[in-house]
Amino acid sequence: MSRIKEFNLPDLGEGLTEGEILAWLVKVGDVIELNQPIVEVETAKAAVEIPAKWAGQVHAIFHPEGSTVEVGTPIIAIDTDPGAGPIAQSTTGAPAAALPTPSAASLAAVEVAPAEGAIEPGLIGGPAPGGRTAVLVGYGPRTTAAKRRPRKGGAPAQPPAAPAAPVQAAPAPAAPVAPVSPAPAANGNGRAGGLVLAKPPVRKLAKDLGVDLGTLTGSGPQGSITREDVQRAASGTAAAAEPLTAAVPATAAASFGADREQRIPVKGVRKLTAENMSRSAFTAPHVTEFLTVDVTRAMKALDRLRERREWRDVRVSPLLLVAKAVLLAVKRHPMVNSTWAGDEIVVKDYVNLGIAAATERGLIVPNIKDAGRLSLRELADAMTGLVQTAKAGRTSPADMSAGTLTITNVGVFGVDTGTPILPPGESAILAFGAVRELPWVHKGKVKPRQVTTLGLSFDHRIIDGELGSKFLRDIGDFLADPEAALLAWT
């Protein structure tokens, strides 16, 4: 059994097909333990750390940071028995199993050098008896200077080693030449003194625009060439090629070049969000209703809650009361917590409450499983953990799966409310707007009160206007006087 084991990118759940390598947590030569995190991968749903399946030593890393890899593709090779000696390399440079050193008898059978101009294979073994170079049967030492492939990473080629004395007569070898970096290729194939990192779409763009990748300095991960690098080079080339016929038009044209544009790849969370929102917007008939509520009593209730000793270390926010209001309203109107399944409606007796969270990776919606069974304190702790995990970029795909109803808190951005789009598979989503002090008619007089606006979007195939209105009204009633609603509803 081979001691070199290749670890493939696993399926991280929910049918994901690819992931982007955000950061390698190990490097070639590191000794690693079983289940030690080795790489951080971003999928369309979350950024996760993947642990090692075997203990051993990192033998090879196949994809640089920033590259997108399909599920099932090898990403790293691990030597599971590093104490057994060095690993032989194949002629292509790929990891190979350890090979035995050829015997003296087999080496003695090698008498003829390959024809001049033949490609020299990788040599295996040490010096053979009689001073000959140890090579595999069927190959022989070269008597002419060999052409070496440029090393990966742009290192200059090494001068050829002095050949051993041949058995048969051969021309004297040419004197070694000082290493010279090969000239950049002019056909856009990405080689310039070494392999230049560039994705296939970038190479095609360079070829179409006539840009030599070998002349560029990459600004992407690990020095990879990006579309912006190619476009900047193309813009500069075009500007140099065309003489300036008039100062003003030339200045105007230059001010709208690619150097003032930004192109953001659509991938990961942004890609999944775009696909989900487009599918939801054009498959579920959305209706949105709005309700403005005086939440002064709710804000005072939160203040009293914060003053209680057992709540002093708990994060208490208006969103906590909104979440509790939604969960209680679902008990009164179960049909809101359902899914359209074509020829049937699936009404769920549990609420996996999604809380939309804005993160550096984009908008994600993790959910609190079976939130309706939690006490107010348990709900507060769950919401705090959910938000902290999301902000740290550690939300797992499982935490974002199987949501049944969602709240989006647009009020944290100073927005009054919105018309949110339904997450796929859900029939309702509530937008919670900013709480503002506004003039409000209270007990027949205009007074400053704490006011917010709610926006409820729902799937009109399941929820008609009456049901949607009653559900939203119950949420508003709870927020208007939460203590009275708790006594009346529970």
Coordinates of C-alpha atoms in Angstrom, one line a residue:
M1 CA 0.0 0.0 0.0
S2 CA 1.4 3.4 -0.9
R3 CA 2.5 5.6 1.9
I4 CA 1.5 8.7 0.0
K5 CA -2.2 9.4 0.4
E6 CA -4.1 12.0 -1.5
F7 CA -6.8 13.9 0.3
N8 CA -9.8 15.0 -1.8
L9 CA -11.9 18.0 -1.2
P10 CA -14.9 16.5 0.7
D11 CA -18.6 17.2 0.1
L12 CA -19.3 19.7 2.9
G13 CA -23.1 19.1 2.8
E14 CA -26.2 20.2 0.9
G15 CA -24.9 19.0 -2.5
L16 CA -22.2 21.6 -2.7
T17 CA -20.0 21.0 -5.8
E18 CA -17.0 23.3 -5.2
G19 CA -15.1 25.3 -2.7
E20 CA -12.5 28.1 -2.7
I21 CA -9.3 27.6 -0.8
L22 CA -9.0 30.6 1.5
A23 CA -5.9 29.7 3.5
W24 CA -3.6 26.7 3.9
L25 CA -2.9 26.1 7.6
V26 CA 0.0 23.8 6.9
K27 CA 2.9 23.8 4.4
V28 CA 5.0 21.2 2.6
G29 CA 7.2 19.4 5.1
D30 CA 5.0 20.0 8.2
V31 CA 4.3 17.0 10.4
I32 CA 0.6 16.9 11.1
E33 CA -1.7 14.9 13.4
L34 CA -4.9 13.1 12.7
N35 CA -7.9 15.6 12.6
Q36 CA -5.5 18.6 12.7
P37 CA -7.1 21.5 10.7
I38 CA -5.1 21.7 7.4
V39 CA -7.0 24.1 5.2
E40 CA -9.8 26.7 5.4
V41 CA -12.3 26.4 2.5
E42 CA -15.1 28.7 1.6
T43 CA -18.2 27.1 0.0
A44 CA -21.3 28.8 -1.2
K45 CA -22.6 28.6 2.3
A46 CA -19.8 28.9 4.8
A47 CA -16.1 29.1 5.5
V48 CA -15.0 25.9 7.3
E49 CA -11.7 24.3 8.4
I50 CA -11.1 20.8 7.1
P51 CA -9.2 18.4 9.3
A52 CA -6.6 15.8 8.1
K53 CA -7.7 12.3 7.6
W54 CA -4.3 10.9 8.3
A55 CA -1.3 11.7 10.5
G56 CA 2.1 12.1 8.8
Q57 CA 4.1 14.7 6.8
V58 CA 2.7 17.1 4.2
H59 CA 4.2 15.8 0.9
A60 CA 2.5 18.1 -1.6
I61 CA -0.1 20.8 -1.9
F62 CA -1.9 20.8 -5.2
H63 CA -3.8 24.1 -5.3
P64 CA -2.8 27.6 -4.1
E65 CA -4.9 29.9 -2.0
G66 CA -7.6 31.6 -3.9
S67 CA -8.2 28.7 -6.3
T68 CA -11.7 27.2 -6.7
V69 CA -11.6 23.3 -6.5
E70 CA -14.4 20.9 -7.4
V71 CA -15.5 18.4 -4.7
G72 CA -13.6 15.1 -5.1
T73 CA -10.5 16.8 -6.4
P74 CA -7.2 16.0 -4.6
I75 CA -5.9 19.0 -2.7
I76 CA -3.1 17.7 -0.6
A77 CA -0.8 14.6 -0.4
I78 CA 0.3 13.2 3.0
D79 CA 3.2 10.9 3.6
T80 CA 1.8 8.6 6.2
D81 CA 5.2 7.0 7.0
P82 CA 7.7 9.8 6.9
G83 CA 10.3 7.8 8.9
A84 CA 10.6 5.2 6.1
G85 CA 13.0 7.4 4.0
P86 CA 12.8 9.9 1.1
I87 CA 10.1 9.6 -1.5
A88 CA 11.2 9.1 -5.1
Q89 CA 9.7 11.6 -7.6
S90 CA 8.3 10.6 -11.0
T91 CA 9.6 12.2 -14.2
T92 CA 6.6 14.5 -14.2
G93 CA 7.3 15.8 -10.7
A94 CA 4.2 14.2 -9.2
P95 CA 4.5 12.3 -5.9
A96 CA 5.5 8.7 -6.5
A97 CA 6.0 5.6 -4.3
A98 CA 9.5 4.9 -3.0
L99 CA 11.4 3.0 -5.7
P100 CA 14.3 0.6 -5.1
T101 CA 17.8 1.5 -6.1
P102 CA 18.7 -0.3 -9.4
S103 CA 21.1 -3.2 -8.9
A104 CA 24.6 -3.1 -10.2
A105 CA 23.8 -5.8 -12.7
S106 CA 21.0 -3.9 -14.2
L107 CA 23.1 -0.7 -14.4
A108 CA 25.9 -2.6 -16.1
A109 CA 23.5 -3.5 -18.9
V110 CA 23.1 0.1 -19.8
E111 CA 25.7 0.7 -22.5
V112 CA 24.2 3.1 -25.0
A113 CA 23.5 6.8 -24.5
P114 CA 20.3 8.1 -25.9
A115 CA 20.4 9.8 -29.2
E116 CA 21.2 13.5 -29.2
G117 CA 18.2 15.7 -28.8
A118 CA 16.3 13.0 -26.8
I119 CA 14.5 14.2 -23.6
E120 CA 16.4 13.2 -20.5
P121 CA 14.3 11.5 -17.9
G122 CA 14.6 12.0 -14.1
L123 CA 17.5 10.0 -12.7
I124 CA 16.9 7.5 -9.9
G125 CA 19.7 6.1 -7.7
G126 CA 23.2 7.0 -6.8
P127 CA 26.6 6.5 -8.6
A128 CA 27.0 3.1 -10.1
P129 CA 30.2 1.0 -10.0
G130 CA 32.8 2.2 -12.3
G131 CA 31.8 5.9 -12.0
R132 CA 28.8 5.6 -14.3
T133 CA 25.7 7.5 -13.5
A134 CA 23.0 5.2 -12.0
V135 CA 20.0 5.3 -14.3
L136 CA 17.0 3.2 -15.1
V137 CA 17.3 0.4 -17.6
G138 CA 16.7 1.7 -21.1
Y139 CA 18.1 5.2 -20.4
G140 CA 21.7 6.4 -20.4
P141 CA 23.7 9.4 -19.4
R142 CA 23.5 12.3 -21.9
T143 CA 26.7 13.5 -23.7
T144 CA 25.2 16.8 -24.7
A145 CA 23.9 19.8 -22.7
A146 CA 20.3 19.0 -21.7
K147 CA 17.5 21.5 -21.9
R148 CA 15.8 21.9 -18.6
R149 CA 12.2 22.9 -18.0
P150 CA 12.0 26.1 -16.0
R151 CA 11.3 25.4 -12.4
K152 CA 7.9 26.3 -10.9
G153 CA 8.0 29.6 -9.3
G154 CA 10.3 31.2 -11.8
A155 CA 13.7 29.9 -10.4
P156 CA 16.4 30.0 -13.0
A157 CA 17.4 26.7 -14.7
Q158 CA 20.5 25.1 -13.3
P159 CA 23.5 24.4 -15.6
P160 CA 23.7 20.8 -16.7
A161 CA 25.9 18.5 -14.7
A162 CA 29.2 17.3 -16.2
P163 CA 28.5 13.9 -18.0
A164 CA 30.1 10.7 -17.0
A165 CA 32.6 9.1 -19.4
P166 CA 30.5 7.3 -22.0
V167 CA 31.1 3.7 -22.9
Q168 CA 30.8 4.4 -26.6
A169 CA 32.5 7.2 -28.3
A170 CA 30.6 10.4 -28.3
P171 CA 31.3 14.1 -29.1
A172 CA 32.9 16.1 -26.3
P173 CA 30.3 17.9 -24.2
A174 CA 29.9 21.6 -24.6
A175 CA 31.1 23.8 -21.7
P176 CA 28.3 24.6 -19.2
V177 CA 26.7 27.9 -19.8
A178 CA 25.7 30.3 -17.0
P179 CA 22.0 29.9 -16.1
V180 CA 19.9 32.3 -18.1
S181 CA 16.2 32.8 -17.5
P182 CA 14.3 31.8 -20.6
A183 CA 12.7 34.7 -22.5
P184 CA 9.0 35.2 -21.8
A185 CA 6.7 33.4 -24.1
A186 CA 4.8 35.6 -26.5
N187 CA 1.8 33.4 -27.1
G188 CA 0.0 34.1 -23.8
N189 CA 0.6 30.7 -22.3
G190 CA 1.6 32.1 -19.0
R191 CA 5.2 31.1 -18.9
A192 CA 8.0 33.6 -18.2
G193 CA 11.0 32.1 -16.5
G194 CA 8.6 29.7 -14.8
L195 CA 5.0 28.8 -14.6
V196 CA 2.8 31.9 -14.1
L197 CA -0.3 31.4 -12.1
A198 CA -3.4 32.3 -14.0
K199 CA -6.8 30.7 -14.3
P200 CA -8.1 29.5 -17.7
P201 CA -10.5 32.5 -18.2
V202 CA -7.7 34.9 -17.5
R203 CA -5.4 33.1 -20.0
K204 CA -8.1 33.3 -22.7
L205 CA -8.7 37.0 -22.0
A206 CA -5.0 37.7 -22.3
K207 CA -4.9 35.8 -25.6
D208 CA -7.9 37.7 -26.9
L209 CA -6.4 41.1 -25.9
G210 CA -2.9 40.2 -27.2
V211 CA -1.3 40.5 -23.7
D212 CA 1.8 38.4 -22.8
L213 CA 1.2 36.9 -19.4
G214 CA 4.9 36.4 -19.0
T215 CA 5.5 40.2 -18.8
L216 CA 3.0 40.8 -16.0
T217 CA 3.4 40.9 -12.3
G218 CA 0.4 39.2 -10.6
S219 CA -1.7 41.0 -7.9
G220 CA -3.7 37.9 -7.0
P221 CA -3.1 35.2 -4.3
Q222 CA 0.5 33.9 -4.5
G223 CA 1.3 36.3 -7.3
S224 CA -1.4 34.9 -9.7
I225 CA -2.5 37.0 -12.7
T226 CA -6.0 38.4 -12.4
R227 CA -8.4 39.8 -15.0
E228 CA -7.6 43.3 -13.7
D229 CA -3.9 42.8 -14.3
V230 CA -4.6 41.7 -17.9
Q231 CA -7.0 44.6 -18.5
R232 CA -4.6 47.2 -17.1
A233 CA -1.9 45.9 -19.4
A234 CA -4.2 45.9 -22.4
S235 CA -5.3 49.4 -21.6
G236 CA -1.7 50.6 -21.3
T237 CA -0.7 48.9 -24.6
A238 CA -3.6 50.5 -26.5
A239 CA -2.9 53.9 -25.1
A240 CA 0.8 53.6 -26.2
A241 CA -0.1 52.3 -29.6
E242 CA -2.5 55.1 -30.5
P243 CA -0.9 58.6 -31.0
L244 CA -2.6 61.5 -29.2
T245 CA -4.3 63.5 -31.9
A246 CA -6.1 65.9 -29.5
A247 CA -5.3 66.6 -25.9
V248 CA -8.8 66.9 -24.6
P249 CA -10.4 63.8 -26.1
A250 CA -7.3 61.7 -25.1
T251 CA -7.7 62.9 -21.5
A252 CA -11.4 62.1 -21.4
A253 CA -10.8 58.7 -22.9
A254 CA -8.1 57.9 -20.4
S255 CA -10.3 58.8 -17.4
F256 CA -12.7 56.0 -18.2
G257 CA -10.2 53.1 -18.6
A258 CA -10.1 49.7 -16.9
D259 CA -7.8 51.1 -14.2
R260 CA -10.9 52.9 -12.8
E261 CA -13.1 49.8 -12.8
Q262 CA -13.3 46.9 -10.4
R263 CA -14.5 43.5 -11.4
I264 CA -15.6 41.2 -8.5
P265 CA -15.9 37.5 -9.2
V266 CA -19.3 36.1 -8.4
K267 CA -18.7 33.1 -6.2
G268 CA -19.2 31.7 -2.7
V269 CA -21.9 33.3 -0.6
R270 CA -22.6 36.0 -3.2
K271 CA -23.1 33.4 -6.0
L272 CA -25.5 31.3 -3.8
T273 CA -27.4 34.4 -2.7
A274 CA -27.9 35.6 -6.2
E275 CA -29.1 32.1 -7.4
N276 CA -31.5 31.7 -4.4
M277 CA -32.9 35.2 -4.7
S278 CA -33.5 35.0 -8.4
R279 CA -35.2 31.6 -8.1
S280 CA -37.4 32.8 -5.2
A281 CA -38.3 36.1 -6.8
F282 CA -39.5 34.3 -10.0
T283 CA -41.2 31.2 -8.5
A284 CA -42.9 32.4 -5.3
P285 CA -45.6 35.2 -5.7
H286 CA -44.5 37.7 -3.1
V287 CA -46.7 40.0 -1.2
T288 CA -45.4 42.5 1.4
E289 CA -47.4 44.3 4.1
F290 CA -46.2 47.0 6.5
L291 CA -47.1 47.9 10.1
T292 CA -45.8 50.8 12.2
V293 CA -45.8 50.1 15.9
D294 CA -45.2 52.1 19.1
V295 CA -42.6 50.0 20.9
T296 CA -42.0 52.3 23.9
R297 CA -43.3 49.7 26.4
A298 CA -41.1 47.1 24.8
M299 CA -38.0 49.3 25.1
K300 CA -38.8 49.9 28.8
A301 CA -39.3 46.1 29.3
L302 CA -35.9 45.5 27.9
D303 CA -34.4 48.0 30.3
R304 CA -36.0 46.2 33.3
L305 CA -34.8 42.9 31.9
R306 CA -31.2 44.2 31.7
E307 CA -31.3 45.3 35.4
R308 CA -32.1 41.8 36.6
R309 CA -29.1 40.0 38.1
E310 CA -29.4 36.8 36.1
W311 CA -29.5 38.9 32.8
R312 CA -26.6 41.2 33.4
D313 CA -24.2 39.0 31.4
V314 CA -26.7 38.5 28.5
R315 CA -26.9 40.5 25.3
V316 CA -30.4 41.9 25.3
S317 CA -31.5 43.8 22.2
P318 CA -34.9 44.7 20.6
L319 CA -34.3 41.8 18.1
L320 CA -34.7 39.4 21.0
L321 CA -38.3 40.6 21.6
V322 CA -39.0 40.5 17.8
A323 CA -37.8 36.9 17.7
K324 CA -40.0 36.0 20.6
A325 CA -43.0 37.8 19.1
V326 CA -42.5 35.8 15.8
L327 CA -42.3 32.5 17.6
L328 CA -45.5 33.1 19.6
A329 CA -47.3 34.4 16.5
V330 CA -46.4 31.2 14.7
K331 CA -48.1 29.1 17.4
R332 CA -51.3 31.1 16.8
H333 CA -50.9 30.9 13.0
P334 CA -49.1 27.6 12.1
M335 CA -49.7 27.9 8.3
V336 CA -47.1 30.7 8.2
N337 CA -44.4 28.2 9.1
S338 CA -44.8 26.0 6.0
T339 CA -43.3 25.1 2.6
W340 CA -44.9 24.9 -0.9
A341 CA -44.1 21.4 -2.2
G342 CA -45.9 21.5 -5.6
D343 CA -48.9 19.3 -5.0
E344 CA -49.0 19.8 -1.3
I345 CA -48.2 22.3 1.5
V346 CA -45.9 21.0 4.3
V347 CA -46.8 22.7 7.6
K348 CA -44.0 22.3 10.2
D349 CA -44.4 21.8 13.9
Y350 CA -41.0 23.2 14.6
V351 CA -39.5 26.6 13.8
N352 CA -35.9 26.8 12.6
L353 CA -35.6 30.6 13.0
G354 CA -33.3 32.2 10.6
I355 CA -31.5 35.4 11.5
A356 CA -29.9 37.3 8.6
A357 CA -26.4 38.4 9.4
A358 CA -24.2 40.7 7.4
T359 CA -20.6 39.4 7.4
E360 CA -17.4 40.2 5.5
R361 CA -18.2 37.2 3.2
G362 CA -21.7 38.6 2.5
L363 CA -25.2 38.1 3.8
I364 CA -25.7 34.7 5.4
V365 CA -28.8 33.3 7.2
P366 CA -28.0 30.8 9.9
N367 CA -30.9 29.5 11.9
I368 CA -31.7 28.5 15.5
K369 CA -33.0 24.9 15.4
D370 CA -36.3 24.3 17.0
A371 CA -36.3 27.9 18.4
G372 CA -39.9 27.6 19.6
R373 CA -39.0 25.3 22.4
L374 CA -36.4 27.7 23.9
S375 CA -37.0 30.0 26.9
L376 CA -36.4 33.7 26.5
R377 CA -33.0 33.3 28.1
E378 CA -32.1 30.3 26.0
L379 CA -33.2 32.2 22.9
A380 CA -31.0 35.2 23.8
D381 CA -27.9 32.9 24.3
A382 CA -28.6 31.2 21.0
M383 CA -28.9 34.4 19.1
T384 CA -25.7 35.8 20.6
G385 CA -23.8 32.6 19.7
L386 CA -25.3 32.6 16.2
V387 CA -24.2 36.2 15.5
Q388 CA -20.7 35.9 17.0
T389 CA -20.1 32.7 15.0
A390 CA -21.3 34.4 11.8
K391 CA -19.1 37.5 12.3
A392 CA -16.1 35.2 12.9
G393 CA -16.8 33.4 9.6
R394 CA -17.3 30.1 11.3
T395 CA -20.9 29.3 10.5
S396 CA -21.2 25.7 9.3
P397 CA -23.4 24.6 6.4
A398 CA -25.6 22.7 8.8
D399 CA -26.4 25.9 10.7
M400 CA -27.6 27.5 7.4
S401 CA -29.7 24.5 6.3
A402 CA -33.4 23.7 6.9
G403 CA -34.6 27.1 7.9
T404 CA -38.3 27.6 8.1
L405 CA -38.9 31.3 8.8
T406 CA -36.5 34.3 8.8
I407 CA -36.0 37.7 10.4
T408 CA -33.8 40.3 8.8
N409 CA -32.8 43.3 11.0
V410 CA -32.4 46.2 8.6
G411 CA -32.8 48.6 11.4
V412 CA -29.1 48.2 12.4
F413 CA -28.3 50.1 9.2
G414 CA -30.7 53.0 10.1
V415 CA -33.3 51.8 7.6
D416 CA -37.0 52.0 8.4
T417 CA -38.0 48.7 6.7
G418 CA -37.9 46.9 3.4
T419 CA -39.5 44.3 1.1
P420 CA -37.4 41.3 1.8
I421 CA -37.3 38.3 -0.7
L422 CA -38.2 34.9 0.7
P423 CA -35.4 32.4 1.3
P424 CA -36.1 29.3 -0.9
G425 CA -38.4 26.9 0.9
E426 CA -39.9 29.4 3.3
S427 CA -43.2 31.1 3.2
A428 CA -42.6 34.2 5.3
I429 CA -39.8 36.7 6.2
L430 CA -40.0 39.7 8.5
A431 CA -38.0 42.9 8.1
F432 CA -37.4 44.7 11.4
G433 CA -36.7 48.4 10.9
A434 CA -34.9 51.0 13.0
V435 CA -36.4 52.1 16.3
R436 CA -36.8 55.9 16.3
E437 CA -38.2 58.5 18.6
L438 CA -41.1 60.1 16.7
P439 CA -44.1 62.2 17.5
W440 CA -47.0 59.8 18.1
V441 CA -50.6 60.1 19.3
H442 CA -50.7 58.4 22.7
K443 CA -53.8 58.6 24.9
G444 CA -55.2 61.5 22.8
K445 CA -52.0 63.6 22.9
V446 CA -49.0 63.9 20.6
K447 CA -45.9 62.7 22.5
P448 CA -42.4 61.5 21.6
R449 CA -42.5 57.7 21.4
Q450 CA -40.2 54.9 20.3
V451 CA -41.6 53.7 17.0
T452 CA -40.6 51.0 14.5
T453 CA -41.9 49.7 11.1
L454 CA -42.2 46.0 10.3
G455 CA -42.3 44.6 6.8
L456 CA -43.6 41.1 6.2
S457 CA -43.2 39.4 2.8
F458 CA -45.0 36.1 2.3
D459 CA -45.8 33.5 -0.4
H460 CA -49.3 34.2 -1.6
R461 CA -49.8 30.6 -2.7
I462 CA -49.8 29.6 1.0
I463 CA -50.6 32.8 3.0
D464 CA -53.5 35.0 1.8
G465 CA -54.0 38.6 2.8
E466 CA -56.1 37.7 5.9
L467 CA -53.6 35.3 7.4
G468 CA -50.6 37.5 6.6
S469 CA -52.3 40.5 8.2
K470 CA -53.3 38.6 11.4
F471 CA -49.8 37.2 11.7
L472 CA -48.2 40.7 11.3
R473 CA -50.8 42.3 13.7
D474 CA -50.0 39.7 16.4
I475 CA -46.3 40.5 16.2
G476 CA -47.1 44.2 16.4
D477 CA -49.4 43.7 19.5
F478 CA -46.6 41.8 21.3
L479 CA -44.1 44.5 20.6
A480 CA -46.6 47.2 21.7
D481 CA -46.9 45.6 25.1
P482 CA -44.8 42.4 25.5
E483 CA -45.6 41.7 29.1
A484 CA -49.4 41.8 28.5
A485 CA -49.1 39.6 25.5
L486 CA -47.0 37.0 27.4
L487 CA -49.7 36.8 30.0
A488 CA -52.5 36.6 27.4
W489 CA -50.9 34.1 25.0
T490 CA -49.0 31.7 27.3

